[in-house]
Amino acid sequence: MTSDHDMLWRRCSHLGRVLLPLVDQEPWRRGRRHENLRTWGIDTVVGEQLIEVFAALAAHAVAVDASVSAAEYDALAVSAVADAATGKRDFELLAGLPDTFADGRDGQAVDLFRLYAYEGGQSSRRLFQLSTELRHALVVLAERSPVPSPTCGDVFRRAAEAGLDTDA
């Protein structure tokens, strides 16, 4: 049986996975993001993987701070996740994570984020750059939303409408 904590992480991880495809509905955004990643010296595949896990970590940190269960996760405000992306320190985002991950991809991405966070120097700078890219993506989604103050549930509904809801 899956614990609520594991289910919460899965919801957070799902947000990370649908974020960039939703933002990329305007194709020029992907090109701009790739250009930014290259300018910062970050491989585009690795950078996008880190943005995905960064979104999951930020959402998880907000949910844990607010004592939100997996069942209540959809009500979490996208703006709170965006604020956490740039407002929390890297190591704060790593607090309270599950010990193991059902999806090996999540475990690898979190380990890479951990490596960047604790390595310091240029790696910390890259995480800062990725945090601003993540915040921008979340703000774009919020601005596109037909509802004021969109929630993670609203993002999931839009992902489902766009055919991106593959692992909710």
Short mmCIF file of C-alpha atoms in Angstrom, two decimals:
data_model
loop_
_atom_site.label_atom_id
_atom_site.label_comp_id
_atom_site.label_asym_id
_atom_site.label_seq_id
_atom_site.Cartn_x
_atom_site.Cartn_y
_atom_site.Cartn_z
CA MET A 1 0.00 0.00 0.00
CA THR A 2 1.30 3.44 -0.92
CA SER A 3 1.64 5.96 1.91
CA ASP A 4 0.11 9.42 1.71
CA HIS A 5 3.63 10.88 1.69
CA ASP A 6 4.54 8.80 -1.37
CA MET A 7 1.29 9.78 -3.07
CA LEU A 8 2.01 13.44 -2.31
CA TRP A 9 5.43 13.12 -3.97
CA ARG A 10 3.83 11.47 -7.02
CA ARG A 11 1.43 14.41 -7.39
CA CYS A 12 4.33 16.86 -7.09
CA SER A 13 6.37 14.89 -9.61
CA HIS A 14 3.44 14.87 -12.01
CA LEU A 15 3.29 18.67 -11.83
CA GLY A 16 6.95 18.79 -12.85
CA ARG A 17 6.35 16.46 -15.79
CA VAL A 18 3.43 18.39 -17.29
CA LEU A 19 4.81 21.89 -16.66
CA LEU A 20 7.16 22.31 -19.62
CA PRO A 21 4.89 20.61 -22.19
CA LEU A 22 2.09 22.99 -21.13
CA VAL A 23 4.35 26.02 -21.39
CA ASP A 24 5.63 24.78 -24.76
CA GLN A 25 2.17 25.05 -26.30
CA GLU A 26 3.67 28.28 -27.60
CA PRO A 27 6.60 26.65 -29.46
CA TRP A 28 8.87 29.69 -29.31
CA ARG A 29 9.07 29.31 -25.51
CA ARG A 30 10.94 26.01 -25.80
CA GLY A 31 13.49 27.56 -28.16
CA ARG A 32 14.03 30.46 -25.78
CA ARG A 33 14.43 28.11 -22.81
CA HIS A 34 16.94 25.99 -24.73
CA GLU A 35 18.87 29.11 -25.69
CA ASN A 36 18.97 30.19 -22.03
CA LEU A 37 20.18 26.75 -20.93
CA ARG A 38 22.94 26.72 -23.55
CA THR A 39 23.99 30.26 -22.57
CA TRP A 40 24.28 29.10 -18.97
CA GLY A 41 26.36 26.09 -19.97
CA ILE A 42 23.64 23.58 -19.10
CA ASP A 43 22.84 20.68 -21.41
CA THR A 44 19.21 21.10 -22.53
CA VAL A 45 18.15 17.54 -21.58
CA VAL A 46 19.76 17.82 -18.14
CA GLY A 47 18.41 21.34 -17.68
CA GLU A 48 14.85 20.32 -18.47
CA GLN A 49 15.15 17.30 -16.19
CA LEU A 50 16.34 19.61 -13.42
CA ILE A 51 13.49 22.06 -14.06
CA GLU A 52 11.01 19.16 -13.77
CA VAL A 53 12.43 17.97 -10.47
CA PHE A 54 12.81 21.56 -9.25
CA ALA A 55 9.06 22.06 -9.81
CA ALA A 56 8.32 18.85 -7.92
CA LEU A 57 10.63 19.83 -5.05
CA ALA A 58 9.13 23.33 -4.79
CA ALA A 59 5.58 21.97 -4.82
CA HIS A 60 6.51 19.31 -2.27
CA ALA A 61 8.11 21.89 0.04
CA VAL A 62 4.99 24.07 -0.09
CA ALA A 63 2.72 21.08 0.52
CA VAL A 64 4.79 19.84 3.47
CA ASP A 65 5.03 23.34 4.98
CA ALA A 66 1.24 23.69 4.74
CA SER A 67 0.61 20.11 5.96
CA VAL A 68 -1.30 19.34 2.77
CA SER A 69 -2.17 15.70 2.13
CA ALA A 70 -2.10 14.07 -1.28
CA ALA A 71 -5.90 14.35 -1.40
CA GLU A 72 -5.69 18.11 -0.77
CA TYR A 73 -2.77 18.74 -3.13
CA ASP A 74 -4.85 19.92 -6.08
CA ALA A 75 -5.89 23.01 -4.08
CA LEU A 76 -2.27 24.18 -3.75
CA ALA A 77 -1.79 27.58 -5.43
CA VAL A 78 0.57 27.73 -8.41
CA SER A 79 1.77 31.10 -7.11
CA ALA A 80 2.94 29.44 -3.86
CA VAL A 81 4.98 26.94 -5.86
CA ALA A 82 6.47 29.77 -7.94
CA ASP A 83 7.39 31.65 -4.76
CA ALA A 84 9.04 28.55 -3.30
CA ALA A 85 11.06 28.04 -6.50
CA THR A 86 12.97 31.26 -5.93
CA GLY A 87 12.29 31.89 -2.25
CA LYS A 88 13.55 28.69 -0.66
CA ARG A 89 17.16 27.65 -0.45
CA ASP A 90 18.17 24.56 -2.40
CA PHE A 91 18.69 22.41 0.69
CA GLU A 92 15.29 23.47 2.08
CA LEU A 93 13.68 21.95 -1.00
CA LEU A 94 15.32 18.62 -0.21
CA ALA A 95 13.86 18.35 3.29
CA GLY A 96 11.15 15.77 3.93
CA LEU A 97 11.48 13.82 0.69
CA PRO A 98 10.54 10.14 0.54
CA ASP A 99 13.41 7.74 1.31
CA THR A 100 12.87 5.92 -1.96
CA PHE A 101 11.08 6.79 -5.18
CA ALA A 102 8.73 4.49 -7.07
CA ASP A 103 9.94 6.05 -10.31
CA GLY A 104 13.70 5.65 -10.80
CA ARG A 105 13.73 8.78 -12.93
CA ASP A 106 12.61 10.81 -9.89
CA GLY A 107 15.37 9.32 -7.75
CA GLN A 108 18.03 10.12 -10.34
CA ALA A 109 16.77 13.66 -10.82
CA VAL A 110 16.66 14.32 -7.07
CA ASP A 111 20.18 12.92 -6.71
CA LEU A 112 21.39 15.26 -9.48
CA PHE A 113 19.67 18.21 -7.80
CA ARG A 114 21.29 17.19 -4.48
CA LEU A 115 24.70 17.05 -6.16
CA TYR A 116 24.23 20.54 -7.61
CA ALA A 117 22.96 21.92 -4.29
CA TYR A 118 25.82 20.60 -2.19
CA GLU A 119 28.58 21.11 -4.75
CA GLY A 120 28.29 24.88 -4.48
CA GLY A 121 30.05 27.35 -6.75
CA GLN A 122 29.01 27.18 -10.40
CA SER A 123 26.48 24.41 -9.66
CA SER A 124 24.66 26.62 -7.15
CA ARG A 125 24.61 29.41 -9.69
CA ARG A 126 23.07 27.05 -12.24
CA LEU A 127 20.36 26.04 -9.75
CA PHE A 128 19.60 29.72 -9.22
CA GLN A 129 19.30 30.20 -12.99
CA LEU A 130 17.04 27.15 -13.23
CA SER A 131 14.89 28.48 -10.38
CA THR A 132 14.23 31.67 -12.31
CA GLU A 133 13.38 29.65 -15.42
CA LEU A 134 10.98 27.52 -13.36
CA ARG A 135 9.36 30.57 -11.79
CA HIS A 136 8.91 32.08 -15.24
CA ALA A 137 7.25 28.87 -16.52
CA LEU A 138 4.86 28.83 -13.55
CA VAL A 139 4.01 32.51 -14.01
CA VAL A 140 3.30 31.89 -17.72
CA LEU A 141 0.90 29.09 -16.78
CA ALA A 142 -0.80 31.27 -14.19
CA GLU A 143 -1.18 34.15 -16.65
CA ARG A 144 -2.71 31.84 -19.26
CA SER A 145 -5.18 30.40 -16.79
CA PRO A 146 -8.84 31.25 -17.35
CA VAL A 147 -9.33 31.29 -13.56
CA PRO A 148 -7.76 33.78 -11.16
CA SER A 149 -5.21 32.29 -8.76
CA PRO A 150 -4.87 28.91 -10.48
CA THR A 151 -4.13 25.80 -8.44
CA CYS A 152 -2.16 22.65 -9.17
CA GLY A 153 -5.51 20.98 -9.88
CA ASP A 154 -6.18 23.59 -12.57
CA VAL A 155 -2.79 22.77 -14.14
CA PHE A 156 -3.63 19.05 -14.09
CA ARG A 157 -6.99 19.72 -15.76
CA ARG A 158 -5.29 21.74 -18.49
CA ALA A 159 -2.72 18.97 -18.95
CA ALA A 160 -5.49 16.40 -19.29
CA GLU A 161 -7.28 18.59 -21.85
CA ALA A 162 -4.03 18.85 -23.80
CA GLY A 163 -3.53 15.08 -23.68
CA LEU A 164 -0.53 15.31 -21.35
CA ASP A 165 -2.09 13.60 -18.33
CA THR A 166 -0.26 10.30 -18.70
CA ASP A 167 0.82 9.47 -15.15
CA ALA A 168 -1.49 11.22 -12.71
#
